[in-house]
Short mmCIF file of C-alpha atoms in Angstrom, two decimals:
data_model
loop_
_atom_site.label_atom_id
_atom_site.label_comp_id
_atom_site.label_asym_id
_atom_site.label_seq_id
_atom_site.Cartn_x
_atom_site.Cartn_y
_atom_site.Cartn_z
CA UNK V 21 -10.92 -18.72 -21.05
CA UNK V 22 -12.37 -19.19 -17.62
CA UNK V 23 -12.44 -22.90 -16.95
CA UNK V 24 -13.05 -23.08 -13.21
CA UNK V 25 -16.35 -21.85 -11.81
CA UNK V 26 -16.90 -21.51 -8.08
CA UNK V 27 -20.16 -21.99 -6.29
CA UNK V 28 -21.62 -20.25 -4.37
CA UNK V 29 -20.56 -16.74 -5.39
CA UNK V 30 -20.87 -15.59 -1.79
CA UNK V 31 -21.14 -17.26 1.58
CA UNK V 32 -21.80 -15.80 5.03
CA UNK V 33 -21.27 -17.94 8.12
CA UNK V 34 -20.91 -17.60 11.86
CA UNK V 35 -17.49 -17.95 13.46
CA UNK V 36 -16.88 -21.58 14.37
CA UNK V 37 -19.02 -22.97 11.55
CA UNK V 38 -17.66 -24.80 8.53
CA UNK V 39 -17.54 -23.24 5.07
CA UNK V 40 -17.78 -25.29 1.91
CA UNK V 41 -17.31 -24.05 -1.62
CA UNK V 42 -17.22 -25.91 -4.90
CA UNK V 43 -15.38 -25.60 -8.16
CA UNK V 44 -16.40 -27.12 -11.47
CA UNK V 45 -14.26 -27.22 -14.59
CA UNK V 46 -14.60 -28.30 -18.19
CA UNK V 47 -11.48 -30.08 -19.47
CA UNK V 48 -9.03 -32.63 -18.11
CA UNK V 49 -6.43 -31.24 -15.77
CA UNK V 50 -2.97 -31.91 -14.36
CA UNK V 51 -3.86 -30.36 -11.04
CA UNK V 52 -6.22 -27.98 -9.32
CA UNK V 53 -5.16 -25.26 -6.91
CA UNK V 54 -7.00 -23.15 -4.36
CA UNK V 55 -5.99 -19.58 -3.53
CA UNK V 56 -7.17 -17.03 -1.00
CA UNK V 57 -7.33 -13.29 -1.57
CA UNK V 58 -7.86 -10.76 1.18
CA UNK V 59 -9.59 -7.62 -0.03
CA UNK V 60 -7.64 -6.00 -2.87
CA UNK V 61 -4.44 -7.88 -2.11
CA UNK V 62 -2.41 -10.54 -3.89
CA UNK V 63 -3.50 -14.14 -4.01
CA UNK V 64 -2.00 -16.61 -1.58
CA UNK V 65 -1.66 -20.26 -2.44
CA UNK V 66 -3.55 -22.59 -0.10
CA UNK V 67 -3.35 -26.08 -1.50
CA UNK V 68 -2.62 -28.00 -4.69
CA UNK V 69 -4.26 -31.32 -5.49
CA UNK V 70 -3.05 -33.42 -8.40
CA UNK V 71 -5.32 -35.27 -10.79
CA UNK V 72 -4.43 -38.64 -9.27
CA UNK V 73 -5.32 -37.50 -5.73
CA UNK V 74 -8.80 -37.55 -4.27
CA UNK V 75 -8.42 -35.69 -1.00
CA UNK V 76 -5.87 -33.46 0.66
CA UNK V 77 -5.66 -31.75 4.02
CA UNK V 78 -3.75 -28.73 5.24
CA UNK V 79 -4.53 -27.53 8.75
CA UNK V 80 -8.23 -26.58 8.81
CA UNK V 81 -8.53 -26.99 5.05
CA UNK V 82 -9.78 -30.08 3.26
CA UNK V 83 -9.86 -30.31 -0.50
CA UNK V 84 -11.47 -33.05 -2.54
CA UNK V 85 -11.18 -33.71 -6.24
CA UNK V 86 -13.54 -35.79 -8.36
CA UNK V 87 -12.12 -35.98 -11.87
CA UNK V 88 -15.08 -38.01 -13.15
CA UNK V 89 -17.40 -35.14 -12.26
CA UNK V 90 -14.78 -32.49 -13.01
CA UNK V 91 -15.32 -30.86 -9.66
CA UNK V 92 -13.50 -29.97 -6.47
CA UNK V 93 -14.55 -28.73 -3.07
CA UNK V 94 -12.78 -26.69 -0.41
CA UNK V 95 -13.88 -27.09 3.20
CA UNK V 96 -12.73 -24.70 5.90
CA UNK V 97 -13.48 -26.10 9.33
CA UNK V 98 -14.05 -24.09 12.51
CA UNK V 99 -13.96 -20.80 10.64
CA UNK V 100 -12.45 -17.64 12.10
CA UNK V 101 -12.91 -13.96 11.32
CA UNK V 102 -9.49 -14.05 9.64
CA UNK V 103 -10.87 -16.50 7.07
CA UNK V 104 -12.97 -13.69 5.60
CA UNK V 105 -11.65 -13.48 2.05
CA UNK V 106 -12.30 -14.50 -1.53
CA UNK V 107 -11.36 -18.03 -2.51
CA UNK V 108 -10.42 -19.01 -6.04
CA UNK V 109 -9.90 -22.32 -7.70
CA UNK V 110 -7.40 -22.52 -10.54
CA UNK V 111 -7.11 -25.40 -12.96
CA UNK V 112 -4.01 -26.48 -14.86
CA UNK V 113 -5.40 -28.00 -18.06
CA UNK V 114 -3.52 -30.82 -19.77
CA UNK V 115 -1.56 -29.64 -22.81
CA UNK V 116 -1.79 -26.01 -21.78
CA UNK V 117 0.72 -23.79 -20.05
CA UNK V 118 -1.57 -21.49 -18.19
CA UNK V 119 -3.66 -21.64 -15.07
CA UNK V 120 -7.32 -20.80 -15.49
CA UNK V 121 -9.02 -19.07 -12.57
CA UNK V 122 -12.66 -18.96 -11.63
CA UNK V 123 -14.49 -15.82 -10.49
CA UNK V 124 -14.18 -16.79 -6.84
CA UNK V 125 -16.33 -17.31 -3.76
CA UNK V 126 -16.49 -14.46 -1.26
CA UNK V 127 -16.62 -15.77 2.29
CA UNK V 128 -17.66 -13.59 5.21
CA UNK V 129 -17.20 -14.96 8.71
CA UNK V 130 -19.34 -13.14 11.28
CA UNK V 131 -18.08 -12.82 14.85
CA UNK N 7 12.47 -12.96 1.93
CA UNK N 8 11.09 -14.70 -1.15
CA UNK N 9 8.73 -12.35 -2.90
CA UNK N 10 7.28 -10.87 -6.05
CA UNK N 11 7.28 -7.09 -6.16
CA UNK N 12 5.33 -4.78 -8.41
CA UNK N 13 5.60 -1.06 -9.03
CA UNK N 14 3.76 1.16 -8.89
CA UNK N 15 1.04 -0.11 -6.56
CA UNK N 16 -1.40 2.58 -7.68
CA UNK N 17 -1.47 4.53 -10.90
CA UNK N 18 -3.90 7.00 -12.41
CA UNK N 19 -3.18 8.00 -15.98
CA UNK N 20 -4.87 9.35 -19.09
CA UNK N 21 -5.81 7.67 -22.32
CA UNK N 22 -2.91 7.20 -24.68
CA UNK N 23 -0.05 7.89 -22.28
CA UNK N 24 2.36 4.96 -22.40
CA UNK N 25 3.09 3.26 -19.10
CA UNK N 26 5.08 0.37 -17.71
CA UNK N 27 4.33 -1.71 -14.65
CA UNK N 28 7.39 -3.48 -13.34
CA UNK N 29 7.49 -6.95 -11.83
CA UNK N 30 10.46 -8.57 -10.16
CA UNK N 31 10.94 -11.88 -8.33
CA UNK N 32 13.86 -13.00 -6.21
CA UNK N 33 13.20 -16.76 -6.29
CA UNK N 34 14.99 -17.58 -9.55
CA UNK N 35 11.69 -18.73 -11.02
CA UNK N 36 11.42 -19.75 -14.65
CA UNK N 37 7.75 -19.01 -15.25
CA UNK N 38 6.21 -15.58 -14.85
CA UNK N 39 2.82 -14.25 -15.85
CA UNK N 40 0.55 -11.23 -15.73
CA UNK N 41 -3.13 -11.27 -14.82
CA UNK N 42 -5.85 -8.71 -14.65
CA UNK N 43 -8.70 -8.96 -12.18
CA UNK N 44 -12.09 -7.43 -12.84
CA UNK N 45 -15.25 -7.77 -10.73
CA UNK N 46 -17.21 -10.88 -11.57
CA UNK N 47 -14.59 -12.12 -14.03
CA UNK N 48 -11.92 -13.45 -11.71
CA UNK N 49 -8.33 -13.43 -12.90
CA UNK N 50 -7.58 -13.53 -16.59
CA UNK N 51 -4.10 -14.15 -17.89
CA UNK N 52 -2.62 -11.46 -20.14
CA UNK N 53 0.83 -12.84 -21.02
CA UNK N 54 3.18 -15.45 -19.67
CA UNK N 55 6.84 -16.30 -20.02
CA UNK N 56 8.41 -19.72 -19.62
CA UNK N 57 11.95 -18.41 -19.60
CA UNK N 58 14.19 -15.55 -20.67
CA UNK N 59 13.26 -14.28 -24.16
CA UNK N 60 10.26 -16.64 -24.29
CA UNK N 61 6.86 -15.00 -24.01
CA UNK N 62 3.39 -15.98 -25.14
CA UNK N 63 -0.12 -14.62 -25.15
CA UNK N 64 -2.61 -15.50 -22.49
CA UNK N 65 -6.35 -15.09 -22.74
CA UNK N 66 -6.55 -11.28 -22.98
CA UNK N 67 -3.32 -9.95 -24.57
CA UNK N 68 -4.79 -7.15 -26.71
CA UNK N 69 -3.38 -3.74 -25.80
CA UNK N 70 -0.48 -5.12 -23.78
CA UNK N 71 3.17 -5.95 -24.38
CA UNK N 72 5.72 -7.73 -22.23
CA UNK N 73 9.42 -8.49 -22.32
CA UNK N 74 11.65 -10.97 -20.51
CA UNK N 75 15.24 -9.86 -20.92
CA UNK N 76 16.30 -11.10 -17.51
CA UNK N 77 15.01 -14.00 -15.48
CA UNK N 78 13.91 -11.91 -12.51
CA UNK N 79 12.02 -9.14 -14.36
CA UNK N 80 8.83 -9.24 -16.40
CA UNK N 81 7.49 -5.73 -17.13
CA UNK N 82 4.00 -5.12 -18.49
CA UNK N 83 3.77 -2.33 -21.05
CA UNK N 84 0.65 -0.48 -22.10
CA UNK N 85 1.63 1.45 -25.24
CA UNK N 86 -1.62 3.41 -25.49
CA UNK N 87 -3.80 2.79 -22.45
CA UNK N 88 -7.57 3.01 -22.77
CA UNK N 89 -10.29 3.20 -20.09
CA UNK N 90 -11.18 -0.49 -20.56
CA UNK N 91 -7.73 -1.33 -19.20
CA UNK N 92 -8.70 0.10 -15.84
CA UNK N 93 -8.21 -2.91 -13.62
CA UNK N 94 -6.25 -4.58 -10.84
CA UNK N 95 -3.11 -6.22 -12.21
CA UNK N 96 -1.12 -9.04 -10.68
CA UNK N 97 2.24 -10.48 -11.57
CA UNK N 98 2.99 -14.07 -10.56
CA UNK N 99 5.88 -16.48 -10.76
CA UNK N 100 6.47 -20.19 -10.28
CA UNK N 101 9.49 -22.44 -10.25
CA UNK N 102 8.02 -24.83 -12.76
CA UNK N 103 8.44 -24.26 -16.49
CA UNK N 104 4.68 -24.24 -16.77
CA UNK N 105 1.88 -23.25 -14.46
CA UNK N 106 1.81 -26.71 -12.90
CA UNK N 107 3.09 -25.63 -9.55
CA UNK N 108 2.28 -23.10 -6.86
CA UNK N 109 2.21 -19.55 -8.13
CA UNK N 110 3.49 -16.68 -6.03
CA UNK N 111 1.63 -13.44 -6.56
CA UNK N 112 2.74 -9.86 -6.24
CA UNK N 113 0.69 -7.36 -4.18
CA UNK N 114 -1.12 -5.95 -7.21
CA UNK N 115 -1.18 -2.68 -9.16
CA UNK N 116 -4.42 -0.77 -9.29
CA UNK N 117 -4.56 1.10 -12.59
CA UNK N 118 -7.10 3.75 -13.53
CA UNK N 119 -7.15 5.09 -17.08
CA UNK N 120 -9.16 8.29 -17.51
#
């Protein structure tokens, strides 16, 4: 079952701008992960945030997690053309052994 | 180099002709899984394995089989492929015994069933 849902489905921004995408989920989780996928290629792990964490940074990425609202956001600052990709959130539900992925947000960064 | 490999990368076949997609990882990971990716649906898990000889169904297991005879290999078998199995398939592995940690994905296998 698809637990995570990303919003928006697609996003187009100018190089240098920030990109923000959101993920909502339904059940309690151990952690939430964000992945990037360049067109037709394998997913690459970006960041993992655990249920007891509220914010995490990695380079130009900032992830927040609000377990009371069952939502997370991924912010990419100072975007570059190379950030053009699809971004997926994946939730690790409590008492389950499988990650559940959303349908993704497609980000296009215009030069 | 730590990696997950899949073969073949591209495959066109006909309905009913049995096929196997291989997956191998060189990181000594316990947990391996297979996903399919379809437009608008994201990734859906087909099967997963928590260790050698331990496999379990994911969200969309119908029409697929897997085996885990060795830790490094986790082949996906389609006994009688049908056109609705046309998709992009990914194998993934993680060091945890569940999906609680970072997953490493293979490059994908694009399958077309005519």
